[in-house]
Amino acid sequence: MGGKTKKLLRVAVVLAAWGLAPHAALAADGPGVVELGSLSNLFEPVTFNHTMHTDVAKSCAECHHHTLGDAPIDKTCARCHRANQPADSVACRECHPANRFAADYLAKLEANPQLYHTGKPGLKGVYHRKCLGCHRTMDGPTGCEDCHKMTEKGEAFYRTGKFAPPPAKHEAGEE
Amino acid sequence: MKKIDRRNFLKGGLAGGAALAATGKATKAEASGSFGGYPNSMGVLVDFTKCVGCRTCEAACNKEQGLPAPDKPFTDKSVFDEIHHGKRHRRTTEKAFTVVNRYDIPGRAEGPIYRKFQCNHCQEPACLTSCFVNAYTKTPEGAVIYNSKVCVGCRTCMIACPFYVPAYAYSSATNPIVRKCIMCYDTRLKFGRPPACVEACPQEVMVFGRRKDLIKMGHERIKEHPDKYVDHIYGENEVGGTSWLYLSDVPFDQVGFDTHLGNEPIISYVKDFLAMVPIVLTVWPALFTGFHLLATRKEEANTKENESKGRGV
Amino acid sequence: MNRLVGKGFKPINSLTKSDGSRWTVKEKLLLGLTPGEYMKVQCRNPFNWILWVIYIIGVPVLVGRFINGLGWATGGSYDYPWGLFLAWGLFTMVPLSASGFMLGTTVELFGRKDFKPIERLGLLNGLLGYLFAVMFLQVDLGQPWRLIYPMFVSLGPAAVLFLVAWHVATYLSVQVAELVPAYSEWMGLPKAKKAIRSMVLGLTVAGIILSTLHQGALGALFTYAPGKVHPLWYSSPFQWFHFLTSAIFAGLSMLIVVSTLSKWFLRWRCDDNFKQNLDKLTVGLGKGCSLALVTYLVIKIIAVAHDNEWEYLFTGWGQYFMFEITAGTIIPLILYTMAVRRDSASIARVAAFIAVFGVALNRINTALIAFNWKLYQEIPPWREVVIVLTVYSTYIVVYRFILARMPILYTWKDRN
């Protein structure tokens, strides 16, 4: 048990609270609140309440696949990962690359056609797909700024906030 | 291969018809031809089931291509309700090379489906084959790029494009040019990087890779989730195949795709005429000179007769 | 002018005056009238008043198109990249100008010298039609100053439009050459005329090749849009043939129309040779038209059968298609046949006006109305219409200018 906790510790960028909601056994094992900020650029870091989500989730495997030793939910994964040992790391970013579209990463995929998991999404992709995927079915927040506030750079990128086009131009609808 | 041969033959015929063979310029134009698709060209596989309609791709495209400010912020979702002429959603314009549209599908559990759209970068692009100044090039990387320096502005490419993609900068009086997605060729694709929209997408809706691998990947996804996807990759065969490929969980005609385009490249529809050109060029002169000789034989005989009569008198 | 000639005025029709001295260029331009008389004649003509109105509105709009761009002057739509400029100016003007190669072929190649009185009018109709088709193109092109790019700068020889560009350019030169005799007579340059006469057969054959190909090519341009043009107006294998065969009766019908208008409004300029032969020749042209119309009609039906498009005929589009075929093809065909049977030039003239309308309808349908049939129909904005009127008026003005001066409708008196 202690070993697993240690592994989970690596997940967190910042570890805030610790076992505040000992609702279930699995909740007690994970971190409390995590700040996800490694990709922060157009948006500020996300403050992720891990405890709350472990309460809601049916199983750790919902997010952590087979890495905690549980049977994966996706039957495609289950073909290989039926009875797994817990992995060394359970952090998303350990498997899902943040540099998914960097030329060297793409070259690595290109070089080895035998590689497994070539279609594995990058870190940004899995964060959004996991969170939004669930939020949309469980009526969680789905707006961009419900989870992370837009930075000034983001406002410039999306041409919104103080970078928004003047309202007079709105009527110039292009055909 | 057969196809390419035929086309090159036709090109030669047309060039000859324009009496260009002698100038030698025809060969130069031929060398830049790019039919058939490059075996290792890159592509993008778009999975609409993953798109959430955040319009980040539109913002990324705008920034990467240095396009003018949009009429509405990219966070504004009201654009999905815009219905343009012909009861249609937004299309690509001179200011937006890619657009996302929302399609409300009754009974779809996940709610509306979103469709990202841009130039499909055809294997045998209609814009390229219809251009009389060779402004378009299909690069070995897969992008269909455009040279605004030689464009005359006839807009035949816009007539020919089956996807209604190229937009003309009608607003410019001095330098109007065609504007469309070039797959970020200059800034990214050339260096082995994916287009800006692909990288910016938070949902990673798009996968960038070799087109032939993406087709395999697409079919694998369909196979893994047969109950989810429509068993078809749009763009695998449409109008000869496109570099951008699409997966969807609702029939493609319900997300704004034309499913009646067929699998022939657009140039195939022109081939009946193109095949006729060399025939006319070679047969007509002989045929009509022959007609002339036949038609005027009597007349000539008459003149000769008259002349001899005249002499006789 | 008809009134002046009625009073005994004789317009210039030879190199020398009655006293033996040569007419000056200025006198030739003024038709032998004094400047004052000339102005008076021009002001009295009500048609010129209409032209003035068109020019007063149209010229600023035309200039505005080049200052403000196409977006200001035209529909400027992404879905309808081609508007009236091309639908009328290129796709209609060019078939209506097919008379040049038709008459060249008839007279020079088939040796039908009996069509000689109307040959030059046919050639001029061809030349001016093409010239103004190019003018319309120049108004429509985004960057007209790059018109020569497909010739010399960047070549796309596999494109149909490449063929159109080269052939129209070459054919324009051929037509200019074919009309050099008329110009050389008028200006008194006999050498030029001789040079052309020596190569007239070559020019005529070149004319047939170029015309066959570019008339067909204009049709083939639409084969690039299989999903966009309504199936009834679209045929991948036959489109070029539709455009070619319809151009034959279009050109001949336009020649009948122009000769009729000349007979009415430029009667003073027509000599007896022209006036006395015209009725007979009109029926002769009508015969050619009826043959071309039959061919066109049959291939139109074959195209529908070939693609099995019968069910489309029962839709709204089908009814419109039937209207076009009936009004534009079947009625002129019946009238032309009647004209030939009864040897009636007036029936042939009525048929010609209808046939010209029919071809214009077909071209505008293909390029605009049945184009994007699945999307929506675009109505051209007023500026686009005004520009078309202005350029077309200029065509008429130039046409009239040449007819009034050069020996087209009359025979030059002192032929060398």
PDB file of N, CA and C in Angstrom, chain A residues 74-76 79 100-101 103 106 110 118-125 128-129 132 136 144 150 153 157-160 164-166 169-170 172-175, chain B residues 50 52 56 59-60 62-63 67 69-75 84-85 93 110 191-194 198-204 206-208 210 213 217 224:
ATOM      1  N   ASP A  74     -11.643  -0.816 -21.008  1.00  0.00           N
ATOM      2  CA  ASP A  74     -11.727  -1.012 -22.468  1.00  0.00           C
ATOM      3  C   ASP A  74     -11.335  -2.440 -22.810  1.00  0.00           C
ATOM      4  N   LYS A  75     -12.222  -3.134 -23.516  1.00  0.00           N
ATOM      5  CA  LYS A  75     -11.941  -4.543 -23.778  1.00  0.00           C
ATOM      6  C   LYS A  75     -10.766  -4.726 -24.741  1.00  0.00           C
ATOM      7  N   THR A  76     -10.476  -3.709 -25.510  1.00  0.00           N
ATOM      8  CA  THR A  76      -9.315  -3.793 -26.389  1.00  0.00           C
ATOM      9  C   THR A  76      -8.034  -3.871 -25.561  1.00  0.00           C
ATOM     10  N   ARG A  79      -7.226  -7.241 -23.698  1.00  0.00           N
ATOM     11  CA  ARG A  79      -6.634  -8.367 -24.395  1.00  0.00           C
ATOM     12  C   ARG A  79      -5.215  -8.653 -23.886  1.00  0.00           C
ATOM     13  N   ARG A 100       3.576  15.591 -27.964  1.00  0.00           N
ATOM     14  CA  ARG A 100       2.973  14.664 -28.912  1.00  0.00           C
ATOM     15  C   ARG A 100       3.261  15.021 -30.364  1.00  0.00           C
ATOM     16  N   PHE A 101       3.380  16.308 -30.682  1.00  0.00           N
ATOM     17  CA  PHE A 101       3.508  16.709 -32.083  1.00  0.00           C
ATOM     18  C   PHE A 101       4.885  17.252 -32.422  1.00  0.00           C
ATOM     19  N   ALA A 103       8.618  17.184 -33.733  1.00  0.00           N
ATOM     20  CA  ALA A 103       9.139  16.437 -34.873  1.00  0.00           C
ATOM     21  C   ALA A 103       9.892  15.181 -34.424  1.00  0.00           C
ATOM     22  N   LEU A 106       7.432  12.446 -33.423  1.00  0.00           N
ATOM     23  CA  LEU A 106       6.794  11.886 -34.620  1.00  0.00           C
ATOM     24  C   LEU A 106       7.777  10.987 -35.361  1.00  0.00           C
ATOM     25  N   GLU A 110       7.508   7.113 -36.373  1.00  0.00           N
ATOM     26  CA  GLU A 110       7.716   6.781 -37.780  1.00  0.00           C
ATOM     27  C   GLU A 110       8.736   5.659 -37.934  1.00  0.00           C
ATOM     28  N   THR A 118       0.895   3.278 -30.942  1.00  0.00           N
ATOM     29  CA  THR A 118       1.331   4.422 -31.758  1.00  0.00           C
ATOM     30  C   THR A 118       0.248   5.493 -31.821  1.00  0.00           C
ATOM     31  N   GLY A 119      -0.985   5.070 -31.663  1.00  0.00           N
ATOM     32  CA  GLY A 119      -2.070   6.042 -31.709  1.00  0.00           C
ATOM     33  C   GLY A 119      -2.332   6.689 -30.352  1.00  0.00           C
ATOM     34  N   LYS A 120      -1.439   6.438 -29.393  1.00  0.00           N
ATOM     35  CA  LYS A 120      -1.612   6.962 -28.030  1.00  0.00           C
ATOM     36  C   LYS A 120      -1.673   8.486 -28.043  1.00  0.00           C
ATOM     37  N   PRO A 121      -2.737   9.048 -27.501  1.00  0.00           N
ATOM     38  CA  PRO A 121      -2.853  10.511 -27.542  1.00  0.00           C
ATOM     39  C   PRO A 121      -1.839  11.175 -26.605  1.00  0.00           C
ATOM     40  N   GLY A 122      -1.578  12.445 -26.886  1.00  0.00           N
ATOM     41  CA  GLY A 122      -0.680  13.236 -26.053  1.00  0.00           C
ATOM     42  C   GLY A 122      -1.350  13.658 -24.760  1.00  0.00           C
ATOM     43  N   LEU A 123      -0.581  14.314 -23.929  1.00  0.00           N
ATOM     44  CA  LEU A 123      -1.063  14.673 -22.590  1.00  0.00           C
ATOM     45  C   LEU A 123      -2.260  15.620 -22.640  1.00  0.00           C
ATOM     46  N   LYS A 124      -2.141  16.644 -23.492  1.00  0.00           N
ATOM     47  CA  LYS A 124      -3.239  17.608 -23.601  1.00  0.00           C
ATOM     48  C   LYS A 124      -4.514  16.901 -24.050  1.00  0.00           C
ATOM     49  N   GLY A 125      -4.340  16.020 -25.017  1.00  0.00           N
ATOM     50  CA  GLY A 125      -5.492  15.294 -25.548  1.00  0.00           C
ATOM     51  C   GLY A 125      -6.180  14.459 -24.495  1.00  0.00           C
ATOM     52  N   HIS A 128      -8.107  16.488 -21.734  1.00  0.00           N
ATOM     53  CA  HIS A 128      -9.409  17.010 -22.178  1.00  0.00           C
ATOM     54  C   HIS A 128     -10.403  15.903 -22.465  1.00  0.00           C
ATOM     55  N   ARG A 129      -9.930  14.851 -23.128  1.00  0.00           N
ATOM     56  CA  ARG A 129     -10.865  13.774 -23.471  1.00  0.00           C
ATOM     57  C   ARG A 129     -11.419  13.107 -22.221  1.00  0.00           C
ATOM     58  N   LEU A 132     -13.578  15.992 -20.176  1.00  0.00           N
ATOM     59  CA  LEU A 132     -14.802  16.384 -20.878  1.00  0.00           C
ATOM     60  C   LEU A 132     -15.691  15.183 -21.164  1.00  0.00           C
ATOM     61  N   ARG A 136     -19.397  15.461 -19.727  1.00  0.00           N
ATOM     62  CA  ARG A 136     -20.532  15.604 -20.620  1.00  0.00           C
ATOM     63  C   ARG A 136     -21.615  14.582 -20.294  1.00  0.00           C
ATOM     64  N   CYS A 144     -14.683  25.861 -21.208  1.00  0.00           N
ATOM     65  CA  CYS A 144     -13.226  25.940 -21.065  1.00  0.00           C
ATOM     66  C   CYS A 144     -12.850  26.572 -19.738  1.00  0.00           C
ATOM     67  N   MET A 150      -8.657  31.622 -18.572  1.00  0.00           N
ATOM     68  CA  MET A 150      -7.846  31.971 -19.731  1.00  0.00           C
ATOM     69  C   MET A 150      -6.787  32.983 -19.315  1.00  0.00           C
ATOM     70  N   LYS A 153      -2.449  35.696 -22.669  1.00  0.00           N
ATOM     71  CA  LYS A 153      -1.988  35.126 -23.933  1.00  0.00           C
ATOM     72  C   LYS A 153      -3.133  34.387 -24.633  1.00  0.00           C
ATOM     73  N   PHE A 157      -4.937  34.965 -28.224  1.00  0.00           N
ATOM     74  CA  PHE A 157      -5.040  33.846 -29.159  1.00  0.00           C
ATOM     75  C   PHE A 157      -6.480  33.671 -29.645  1.00  0.00           C
ATOM     76  N   TYR A 158      -7.408  33.730 -28.703  1.00  0.00           N
ATOM     77  CA  TYR A 158      -8.811  33.532 -29.053  1.00  0.00           C
ATOM     78  C   TYR A 158      -9.508  34.823 -29.469  1.00  0.00           C
ATOM     79  N   ARG A 159      -8.766  35.899 -29.529  1.00  0.00           N
ATOM     80  CA  ARG A 159      -9.311  37.219 -29.892  1.00  0.00           C
ATOM     81  C   ARG A 159     -10.541  37.535 -29.044  1.00  0.00           C
ATOM     82  N   THR A 160     -10.368  37.379 -27.772  1.00  0.00           N
ATOM     83  CA  THR A 160     -11.507  37.633 -26.901  1.00  0.00           C
ATOM     84  C   THR A 160     -11.045  38.552 -25.769  1.00  0.00           C
ATOM     85  N   ALA A 164     -10.901  41.330 -28.206  1.00  0.00           N
ATOM     86  CA  ALA A 164     -12.081  41.016 -29.003  1.00  0.00           C
ATOM     87  C   ALA A 164     -12.247  42.034 -30.124  1.00  0.00           C
ATOM     88  N   PRO A 165     -12.711  41.566 -31.289  1.00  0.00           N
ATOM     89  CA  PRO A 165     -12.942  42.516 -32.388  1.00  0.00           C
ATOM     90  C   PRO A 165     -14.056  43.482 -32.013  1.00  0.00           C
ATOM     91  N   PRO A 166     -14.015  44.702 -32.535  1.00  0.00           N
ATOM     92  CA  PRO A 166     -15.081  45.665 -32.225  1.00  0.00           C
ATOM     93  C   PRO A 166     -16.436  45.125 -32.669  1.00  0.00           C
ATOM     94  N   LYS A 169     -18.100  45.220 -36.275  1.00  0.00           N
ATOM     95  CA  LYS A 169     -17.715  44.351 -37.388  1.00  0.00           C
ATOM     96  C   LYS A 169     -18.552  43.071 -37.449  1.00  0.00           C
ATOM     97  N   HIS A 170     -19.332  42.853 -36.411  1.00  0.00           N
ATOM     98  CA  HIS A 170     -20.060  41.586 -36.346  1.00  0.00           C
ATOM     99  C   HIS A 170     -21.010  41.387 -37.505  1.00  0.00           C
ATOM    100  N   ALA A 172     -20.719  42.138 -40.495  1.00  0.00           N
ATOM    101  CA  ALA A 172     -20.093  41.844 -41.792  1.00  0.00           C
ATOM    102  C   ALA A 172     -19.970  40.347 -41.995  1.00  0.00           C
ATOM    103  N   GLY A 173     -21.091  39.663 -42.013  1.00  0.00           N
ATOM    104  CA  GLY A 173     -21.078  38.220 -42.200  1.00  0.00           C
ATOM    105  C   GLY A 173     -20.632  37.869 -43.612  1.00  0.00           C
ATOM    106  N   GLU A 174     -19.661  37.001 -43.693  1.00  0.00           N
ATOM    107  CA  GLU A 174     -19.172  36.613 -45.023  1.00  0.00           C
ATOM    108  C   GLU A 174     -20.096  35.562 -45.607  1.00  0.00           C
ATOM    109  N   GLU A 175     -20.291  35.664 -46.850  1.00  0.00           N
ATOM    110  CA  GLU A 175     -21.101  34.644 -47.521  1.00  0.00           C
ATOM    111  C   GLU A 175     -20.225  33.482 -47.888  1.00  0.00           C
TER     112      GLU A 175
ATOM    113  N   LYS B  50     -14.729  12.987 -31.501  1.00  0.00           N
ATOM    114  CA  LYS B  50     -13.968  13.573 -30.402  1.00  0.00           C
ATOM    115  C   LYS B  50     -14.064  15.087 -30.351  1.00  0.00           C
ATOM    116  N   VAL B  52     -15.299  18.775 -29.793  1.00  0.00           N
ATOM    117  CA  VAL B  52     -16.270  19.379 -28.880  1.00  0.00           C
ATOM    118  C   VAL B  52     -16.665  20.785 -29.313  1.00  0.00           C
ATOM    119  N   THR B  56     -10.725  26.092 -31.159  1.00  0.00           N
ATOM    120  CA  THR B  56      -9.318  26.398 -30.964  1.00  0.00           C
ATOM    121  C   THR B  56      -8.537  26.255 -32.272  1.00  0.00           C
ATOM    122  N   ALA B  59      -8.715  29.392 -34.197  1.00  0.00           N
ATOM    123  CA  ALA B  59      -7.843  30.422 -33.632  1.00  0.00           C
ATOM    124  C   ALA B  59      -6.388  30.145 -33.989  1.00  0.00           C
ATOM    125  N   ALA B  60      -6.001  28.865 -33.918  1.00  0.00           N
ATOM    126  CA  ALA B  60      -4.624  28.505 -34.218  1.00  0.00           C
ATOM    127  C   ALA B  60      -4.296  28.793 -35.678  1.00  0.00           C
ATOM    128  N   ASN B  62      -5.777  30.996 -37.615  1.00  0.00           N
ATOM    129  CA  ASN B  62      -5.734  32.442 -37.779  1.00  0.00           C
ATOM    130  C   ASN B  62      -4.374  33.008 -37.395  1.00  0.00           C
ATOM    131  N   LYS B  63      -3.839  32.500 -36.291  1.00  0.00           N
ATOM    132  CA  LYS B  63      -2.552  32.994 -35.799  1.00  0.00           C
ATOM    133  C   LYS B  63      -1.410  32.523 -36.703  1.00  0.00           C
ATOM    134  N   LEU B  67      -3.807  35.664 -40.392  1.00  0.00           N
ATOM    135  CA  LEU B  67      -5.044  36.127 -41.014  1.00  0.00           C
ATOM    136  C   LEU B  67      -5.606  37.328 -40.257  1.00  0.00           C
ATOM    137  N   ALA B  69      -8.168  39.839 -38.229  1.00  0.00           N
ATOM    138  CA  ALA B  69      -8.993  39.562 -37.053  1.00  0.00           C
ATOM    139  C   ALA B  69     -10.354  39.046 -37.485  1.00  0.00           C
ATOM    140  N   PRO B  70     -10.896  38.082 -36.751  1.00  0.00           N
ATOM    141  CA  PRO B  70     -12.222  37.552 -37.100  1.00  0.00           C
ATOM    142  C   PRO B  70     -13.313  38.563 -36.750  1.00  0.00           C
ATOM    143  N   ASP B  71     -14.509  38.309 -37.250  1.00  0.00           N
ATOM    144  CA  ASP B  71     -15.619  39.200 -36.936  1.00  0.00           C
ATOM    145  C   ASP B  71     -16.105  39.003 -35.509  1.00  0.00           C
ATOM    146  N   LYS B  72     -15.972  37.799 -35.039  1.00  0.00           N
ATOM    147  CA  LYS B  72     -16.388  37.481 -33.665  1.00  0.00           C
ATOM    148  C   LYS B  72     -15.240  36.752 -32.994  1.00  0.00           C
ATOM    149  N   PRO B  73     -15.114  36.831 -31.654  1.00  0.00           N
ATOM    150  CA  PRO B  73     -14.047  36.094 -30.972  1.00  0.00           C
ATOM    151  C   PRO B  73     -14.154  34.598 -31.254  1.00  0.00           C
ATOM    152  N   PHE B  74     -13.024  33.924 -31.172  1.00  0.00           N
ATOM    153  CA  PHE B  74     -13.042  32.482 -31.415  1.00  0.00           C
ATOM    154  C   PHE B  74     -13.711  31.707 -30.283  1.00  0.00           C
ATOM    155  N   THR B  75     -14.000  32.410 -29.192  1.00  0.00           N
ATOM    156  CA  THR B  75     -14.721  31.747 -28.100  1.00  0.00           C
ATOM    157  C   THR B  75     -16.231  31.866 -28.265  1.00  0.00           C
ATOM    158  N   HIS B  84     -26.163  30.595 -43.489  1.00  0.00           N
ATOM    159  CA  HIS B  84     -25.871  31.451 -44.633  1.00  0.00           C
ATOM    160  C   HIS B  84     -26.749  31.085 -45.806  1.00  0.00           C
ATOM    161  N   HIS B  85     -26.582  31.857 -46.860  1.00  0.00           N
ATOM    162  CA  HIS B  85     -27.280  31.664 -48.116  1.00  0.00           C
ATOM    163  C   HIS B  85     -27.323  30.170 -48.473  1.00  0.00           C
ATOM    164  N   THR B  93     -13.409  30.992 -45.913  1.00  0.00           N
ATOM    165  CA  THR B  93     -13.413  32.297 -46.568  1.00  0.00           C
ATOM    166  C   THR B  93     -11.979  32.784 -46.722  1.00  0.00           C
ATOM    167  N   GLU B 110     -24.705  11.829 -27.530  1.00  0.00           N
ATOM    168  CA  GLU B 110     -23.696  12.810 -27.129  1.00  0.00           C
ATOM    169  C   GLU B 110     -24.111  14.242 -27.476  1.00  0.00           C
ATOM    170  N   PHE B 191       8.850  20.989 -42.402  1.00  0.00           N
ATOM    171  CA  PHE B 191       9.804  20.592 -41.368  1.00  0.00           C
ATOM    172  C   PHE B 191       9.329  19.368 -40.592  1.00  0.00           C
ATOM    173  N   GLY B 192       8.392  18.645 -41.151  1.00  0.00           N
ATOM    174  CA  GLY B 192       7.931  17.425 -40.514  1.00  0.00           C
ATOM    175  C   GLY B 192       6.968  17.648 -39.369  1.00  0.00           C
ATOM    176  N   ARG B 193       6.453  18.869 -39.258  1.00  0.00           N
ATOM    177  CA  ARG B 193       5.523  19.142 -38.160  1.00  0.00           C
ATOM    178  C   ARG B 193       4.094  19.207 -38.681  1.00  0.00           C
ATOM    179  N   PRO B 194       3.133  18.884 -37.828  1.00  0.00           N
ATOM    180  CA  PRO B 194       1.739  18.894 -38.276  1.00  0.00           C
ATOM    181  C   PRO B 194       1.202  20.323 -38.390  1.00  0.00           C
ATOM    182  N   VAL B 198      -3.936  20.979 -35.924  1.00  0.00           N
ATOM    183  CA  VAL B 198      -3.801  19.635 -35.376  1.00  0.00           C
ATOM    184  C   VAL B 198      -3.166  19.716 -33.981  1.00  0.00           C
ATOM    185  N   GLU B 199      -2.105  20.520 -33.892  1.00  0.00           N
ATOM    186  CA  GLU B 199      -1.379  20.594 -32.637  1.00  0.00           C
ATOM    187  C   GLU B 199      -2.160  21.352 -31.563  1.00  0.00           C
ATOM    188  N   ALA B 200      -2.949  22.329 -31.995  1.00  0.00           N
ATOM    189  CA  ALA B 200      -3.638  23.165 -31.012  1.00  0.00           C
ATOM    190  C   ALA B 200      -4.843  22.467 -30.394  1.00  0.00           C
ATOM    191  N   CYS B 201      -5.392  21.509 -31.081  1.00  0.00           N
ATOM    192  CA  CYS B 201      -6.655  20.904 -30.646  1.00  0.00           C
ATOM    193  C   CYS B 201      -6.536  20.303 -29.250  1.00  0.00           C
ATOM    194  N   PRO B 202      -7.335  20.749 -28.300  1.00  0.00           N
ATOM    195  CA  PRO B 202      -7.250  20.212 -26.944  1.00  0.00           C
ATOM    196  C   PRO B 202      -7.741  18.770 -26.853  1.00  0.00           C
ATOM    197  N   GLN B 203      -8.600  18.395 -27.769  1.00  0.00           N
ATOM    198  CA  GLN B 203      -9.172  17.048 -27.714  1.00  0.00           C
ATOM    199  C   GLN B 203      -8.349  16.067 -28.545  1.00  0.00           C
ATOM    200  N   GLU B 204      -7.331  16.568 -29.185  1.00  0.00           N
ATOM    201  CA  GLU B 204      -6.553  15.750 -30.123  1.00  0.00           C
ATOM    202  C   GLU B 204      -7.479  14.984 -31.054  1.00  0.00           C
ATOM    203  N   MET B 206      -7.449  15.253 -34.120  1.00  0.00           N
ATOM    204  CA  MET B 206      -6.751  14.913 -35.358  1.00  0.00           C
ATOM    205  C   MET B 206      -5.446  14.179 -35.091  1.00  0.00           C
ATOM    206  N   VAL B 207      -5.159  13.220 -35.963  1.00  0.00           N
ATOM    207  CA  VAL B 207      -3.875  12.524 -35.927  1.00  0.00           C
ATOM    208  C   VAL B 207      -3.131  12.878 -37.200  1.00  0.00           C
ATOM    209  N   PHE B 208      -1.858  13.199 -37.042  1.00  0.00           N
ATOM    210  CA  PHE B 208      -1.040  13.552 -38.183  1.00  0.00           C
ATOM    211  C   PHE B 208      -0.086  12.410 -38.473  1.00  0.00           C
ATOM    212  N   ARG B 210       1.598   9.564 -41.931  1.00  0.00           N
ATOM    213  CA  ARG B 210       1.574   9.195 -43.343  1.00  0.00           C
ATOM    214  C   ARG B 210       0.163   8.796 -43.712  1.00  0.00           C
ATOM    215  N   ASP B 213      -0.671   5.155 -43.502  1.00  0.00           N
ATOM    216  CA  ASP B 213      -0.796   4.660 -42.123  1.00  0.00           C
ATOM    217  C   ASP B 213      -2.111   5.109 -41.495  1.00  0.00           C
ATOM    218  N   MET B 217      -4.978   3.109 -39.663  1.00  0.00           N
ATOM    219  CA  MET B 217      -5.411   3.466 -38.310  1.00  0.00           C
ATOM    220  C   MET B 217      -6.907   3.690 -38.262  1.00  0.00           C
ATOM    221  N   GLU B 224     -12.281  -1.673 -34.129  1.00  0.00           N
ATOM    222  CA  GLU B 224     -12.332  -1.763 -32.669  1.00  0.00           C
ATOM    223  C   GLU B 224     -13.685  -1.310 -32.126  1.00  0.00           C
TER     224      GLU B 224
END
